[in-house]
PDB file of C-alpha atoms in Angstrom:
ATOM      1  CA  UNK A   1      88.552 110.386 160.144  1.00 58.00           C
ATOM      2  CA  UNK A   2      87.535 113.857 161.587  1.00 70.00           C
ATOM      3  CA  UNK A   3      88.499 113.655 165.794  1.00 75.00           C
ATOM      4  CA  UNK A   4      84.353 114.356 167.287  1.00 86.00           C
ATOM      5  CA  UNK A   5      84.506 117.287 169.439  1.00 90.00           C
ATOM      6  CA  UNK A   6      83.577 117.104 173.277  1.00 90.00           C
ATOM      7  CA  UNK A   7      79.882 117.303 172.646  1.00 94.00           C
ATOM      8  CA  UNK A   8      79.919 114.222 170.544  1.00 96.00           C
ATOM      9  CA  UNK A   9      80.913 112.191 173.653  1.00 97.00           C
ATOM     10  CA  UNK A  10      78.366 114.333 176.252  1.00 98.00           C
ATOM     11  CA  UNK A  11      75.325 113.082 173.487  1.00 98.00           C
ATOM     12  CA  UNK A  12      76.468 109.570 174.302  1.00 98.00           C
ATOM     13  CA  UNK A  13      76.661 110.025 177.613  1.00 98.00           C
ATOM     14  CA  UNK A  14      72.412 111.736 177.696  1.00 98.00           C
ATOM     15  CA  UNK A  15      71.694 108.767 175.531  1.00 98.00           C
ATOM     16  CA  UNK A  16      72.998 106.323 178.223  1.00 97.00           C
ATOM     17  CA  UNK A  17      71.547 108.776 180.939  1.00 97.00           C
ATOM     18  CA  UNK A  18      68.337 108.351 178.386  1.00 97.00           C
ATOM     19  CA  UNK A  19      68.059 105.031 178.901  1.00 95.00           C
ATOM     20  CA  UNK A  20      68.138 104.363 182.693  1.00 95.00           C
ATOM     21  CA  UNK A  21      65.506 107.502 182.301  1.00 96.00           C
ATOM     22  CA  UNK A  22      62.770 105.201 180.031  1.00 94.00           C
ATOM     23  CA  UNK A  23      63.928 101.919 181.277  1.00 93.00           C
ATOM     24  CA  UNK A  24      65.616 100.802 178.265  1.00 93.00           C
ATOM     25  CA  UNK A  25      67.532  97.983 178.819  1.00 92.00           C
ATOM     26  CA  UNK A  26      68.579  97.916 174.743  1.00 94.00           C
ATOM     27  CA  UNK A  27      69.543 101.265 174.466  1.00 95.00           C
ATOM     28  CA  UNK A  28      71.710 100.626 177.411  1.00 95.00           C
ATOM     29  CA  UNK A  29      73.061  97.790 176.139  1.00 96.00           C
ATOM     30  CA  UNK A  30      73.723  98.784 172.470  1.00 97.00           C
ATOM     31  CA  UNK A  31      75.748 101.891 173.887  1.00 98.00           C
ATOM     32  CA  UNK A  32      78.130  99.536 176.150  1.00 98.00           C
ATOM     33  CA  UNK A  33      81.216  97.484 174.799  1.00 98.00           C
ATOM     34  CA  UNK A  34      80.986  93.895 175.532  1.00 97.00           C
ATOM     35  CA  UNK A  35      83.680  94.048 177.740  1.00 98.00           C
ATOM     36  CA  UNK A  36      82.098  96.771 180.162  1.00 99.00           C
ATOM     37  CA  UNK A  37      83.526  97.927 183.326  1.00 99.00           C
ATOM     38  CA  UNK A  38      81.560  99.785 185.599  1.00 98.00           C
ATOM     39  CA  UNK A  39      83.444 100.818 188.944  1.00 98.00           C
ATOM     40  CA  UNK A  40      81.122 101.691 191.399  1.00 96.00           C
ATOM     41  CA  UNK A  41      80.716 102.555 195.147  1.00 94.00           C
ATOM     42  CA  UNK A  42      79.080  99.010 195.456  1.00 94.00           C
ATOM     43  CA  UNK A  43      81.249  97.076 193.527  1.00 96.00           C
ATOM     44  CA  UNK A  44      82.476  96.158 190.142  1.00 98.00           C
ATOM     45  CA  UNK A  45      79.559  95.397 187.092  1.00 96.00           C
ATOM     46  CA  UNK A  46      80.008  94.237 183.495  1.00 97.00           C
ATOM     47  CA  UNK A  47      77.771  95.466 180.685  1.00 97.00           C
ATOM     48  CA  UNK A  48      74.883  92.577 182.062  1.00 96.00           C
ATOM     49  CA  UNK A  49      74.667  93.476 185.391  1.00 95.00           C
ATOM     50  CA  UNK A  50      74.546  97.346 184.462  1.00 93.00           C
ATOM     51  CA  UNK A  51      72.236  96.620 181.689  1.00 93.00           C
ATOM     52  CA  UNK A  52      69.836  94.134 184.613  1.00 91.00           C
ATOM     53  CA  UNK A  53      69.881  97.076 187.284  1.00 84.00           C
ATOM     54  CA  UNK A  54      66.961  98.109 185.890  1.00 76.00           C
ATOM     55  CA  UNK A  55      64.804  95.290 184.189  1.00 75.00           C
ATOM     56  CA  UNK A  56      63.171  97.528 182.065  1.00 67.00           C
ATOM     57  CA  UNK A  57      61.979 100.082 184.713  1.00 86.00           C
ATOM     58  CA  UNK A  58      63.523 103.421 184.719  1.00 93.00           C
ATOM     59  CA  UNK A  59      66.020 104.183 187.601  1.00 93.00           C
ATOM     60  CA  UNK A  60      66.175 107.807 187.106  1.00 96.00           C
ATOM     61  CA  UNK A  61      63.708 110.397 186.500  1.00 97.00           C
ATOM     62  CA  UNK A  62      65.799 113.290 185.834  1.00 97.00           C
ATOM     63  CA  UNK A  63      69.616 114.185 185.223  1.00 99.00           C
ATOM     64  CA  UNK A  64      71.922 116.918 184.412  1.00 99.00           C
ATOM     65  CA  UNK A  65      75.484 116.740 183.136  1.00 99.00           C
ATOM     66  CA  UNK A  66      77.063 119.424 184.391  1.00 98.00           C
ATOM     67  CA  UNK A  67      80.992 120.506 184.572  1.00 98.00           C
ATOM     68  CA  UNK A  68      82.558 118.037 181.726  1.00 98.00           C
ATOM     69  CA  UNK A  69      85.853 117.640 180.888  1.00 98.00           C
ATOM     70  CA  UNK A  70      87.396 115.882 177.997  1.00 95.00           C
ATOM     71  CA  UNK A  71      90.670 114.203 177.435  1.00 96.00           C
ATOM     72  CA  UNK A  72      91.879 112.825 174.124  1.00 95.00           C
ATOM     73  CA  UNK A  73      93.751 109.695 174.899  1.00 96.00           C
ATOM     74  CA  UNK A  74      94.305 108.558 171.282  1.00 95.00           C
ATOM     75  CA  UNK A  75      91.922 109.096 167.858  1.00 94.00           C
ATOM     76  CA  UNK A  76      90.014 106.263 169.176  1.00 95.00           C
ATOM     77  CA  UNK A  77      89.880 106.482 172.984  1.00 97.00           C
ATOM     78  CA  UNK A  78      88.473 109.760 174.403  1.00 98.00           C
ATOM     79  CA  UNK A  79      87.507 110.254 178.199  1.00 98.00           C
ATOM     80  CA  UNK A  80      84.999 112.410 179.641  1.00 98.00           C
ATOM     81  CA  UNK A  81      84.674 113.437 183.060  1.00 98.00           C
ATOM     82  CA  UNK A  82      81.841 115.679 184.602  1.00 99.00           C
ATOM     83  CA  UNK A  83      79.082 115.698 187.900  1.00 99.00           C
ATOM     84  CA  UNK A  84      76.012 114.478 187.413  1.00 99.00           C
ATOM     85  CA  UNK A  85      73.163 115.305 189.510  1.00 99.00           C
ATOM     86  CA  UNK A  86      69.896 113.241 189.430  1.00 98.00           C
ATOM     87  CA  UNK A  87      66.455 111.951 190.784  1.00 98.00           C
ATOM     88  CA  UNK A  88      65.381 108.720 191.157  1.00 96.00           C
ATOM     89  CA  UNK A  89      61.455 107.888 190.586  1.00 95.00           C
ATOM     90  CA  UNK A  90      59.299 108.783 193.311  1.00 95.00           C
ATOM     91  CA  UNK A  91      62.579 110.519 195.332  1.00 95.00           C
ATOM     92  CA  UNK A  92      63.060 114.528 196.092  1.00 94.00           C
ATOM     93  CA  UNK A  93      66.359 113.604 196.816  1.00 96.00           C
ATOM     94  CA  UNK A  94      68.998 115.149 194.388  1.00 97.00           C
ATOM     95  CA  UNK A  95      71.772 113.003 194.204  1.00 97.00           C
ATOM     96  CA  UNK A  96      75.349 114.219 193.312  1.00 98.00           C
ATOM     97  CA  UNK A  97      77.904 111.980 191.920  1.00 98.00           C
ATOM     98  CA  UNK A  98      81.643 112.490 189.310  1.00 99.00           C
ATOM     99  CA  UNK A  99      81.522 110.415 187.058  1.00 99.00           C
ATOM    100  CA  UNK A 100      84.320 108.984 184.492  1.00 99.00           C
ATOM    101  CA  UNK A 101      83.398 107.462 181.231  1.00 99.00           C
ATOM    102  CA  UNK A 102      86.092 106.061 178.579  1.00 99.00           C
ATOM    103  CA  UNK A 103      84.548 106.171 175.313  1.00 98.00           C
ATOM    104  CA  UNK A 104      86.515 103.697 172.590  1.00 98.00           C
ATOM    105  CA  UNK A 105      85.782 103.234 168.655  1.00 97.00           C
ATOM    106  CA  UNK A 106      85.106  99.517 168.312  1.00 97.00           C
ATOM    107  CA  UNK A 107      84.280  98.340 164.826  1.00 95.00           C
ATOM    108  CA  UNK A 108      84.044 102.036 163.216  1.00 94.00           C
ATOM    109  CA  UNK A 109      81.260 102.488 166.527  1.00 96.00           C
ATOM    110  CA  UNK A 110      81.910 104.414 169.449  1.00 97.00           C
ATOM    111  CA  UNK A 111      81.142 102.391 172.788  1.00 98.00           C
ATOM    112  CA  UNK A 112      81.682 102.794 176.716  1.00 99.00           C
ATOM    113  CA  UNK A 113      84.362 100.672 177.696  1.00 99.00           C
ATOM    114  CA  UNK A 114      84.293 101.791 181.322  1.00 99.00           C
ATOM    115  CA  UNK A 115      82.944 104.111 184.036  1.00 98.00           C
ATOM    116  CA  UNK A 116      83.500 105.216 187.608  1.00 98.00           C
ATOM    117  CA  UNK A 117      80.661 107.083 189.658  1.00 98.00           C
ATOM    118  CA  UNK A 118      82.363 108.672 192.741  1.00 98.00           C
ATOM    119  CA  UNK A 119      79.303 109.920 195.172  1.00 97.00           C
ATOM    120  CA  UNK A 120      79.894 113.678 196.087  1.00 97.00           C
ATOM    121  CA  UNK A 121      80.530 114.731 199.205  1.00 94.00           C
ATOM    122  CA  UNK A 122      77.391 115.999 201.213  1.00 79.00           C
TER     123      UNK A 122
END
């Protein structure tokens, strides 16, 4: 199997980014493992409490990824790191957070397995 490159994983990530974007709680949940382990500055969530956060209503209106770096932990395990900066609906507010996402082939399909938002600093 050919390695994917660093923009392989960074497509994953916009879809996921996609899908709080349209409110799509199946995209969201086809691109997280089962297992899902979101770390985030209000707590732990699992793959149904991120998928619920937004019951079909989109949380975000725009993003960027921006800064990404890319770590090869094994042929199957590949981590990408970058900032993210976003709007929510309805909110001038740019929001600036780091975020870590382990990406892991599961059943020849590539899946988050776990993710850390960090808020910036303001």
């Amino acid at each position: 199997m050919t390695r994917p490159q660093p923009e392989y994983f960074i497509r994953l990530e916009q879809q996921v980014w996609q899908a709080l974007v349209d409110g799509d709680a199946d995209a969201d949940r086809r691109l997280l493992a089962d297992g899902f382990l979101g770390v985030y500055p209000d707590g732990f969530a699992g793959r149904d409490e991120h998928v619920a956060q937004f019951a079909n209503e989109p949380t975000v209106a725009h993003y960027s990824i921006d800064h990404p770096h890319w770590i090869a932990l094994s042929d199957d395990a590949h981590l990408l790191c970058y900032e993210a900066r976003f709007r929510r609906p309805g909110d001038d507010d740019l929001h600036r957070m780091y975020v870590s996402s382990l990406w892991q082939l599961v059943d020849d399909r590539w899946v988050n397995t776990f993710s850390q938002d960090t808020p910036a600093a303001t």
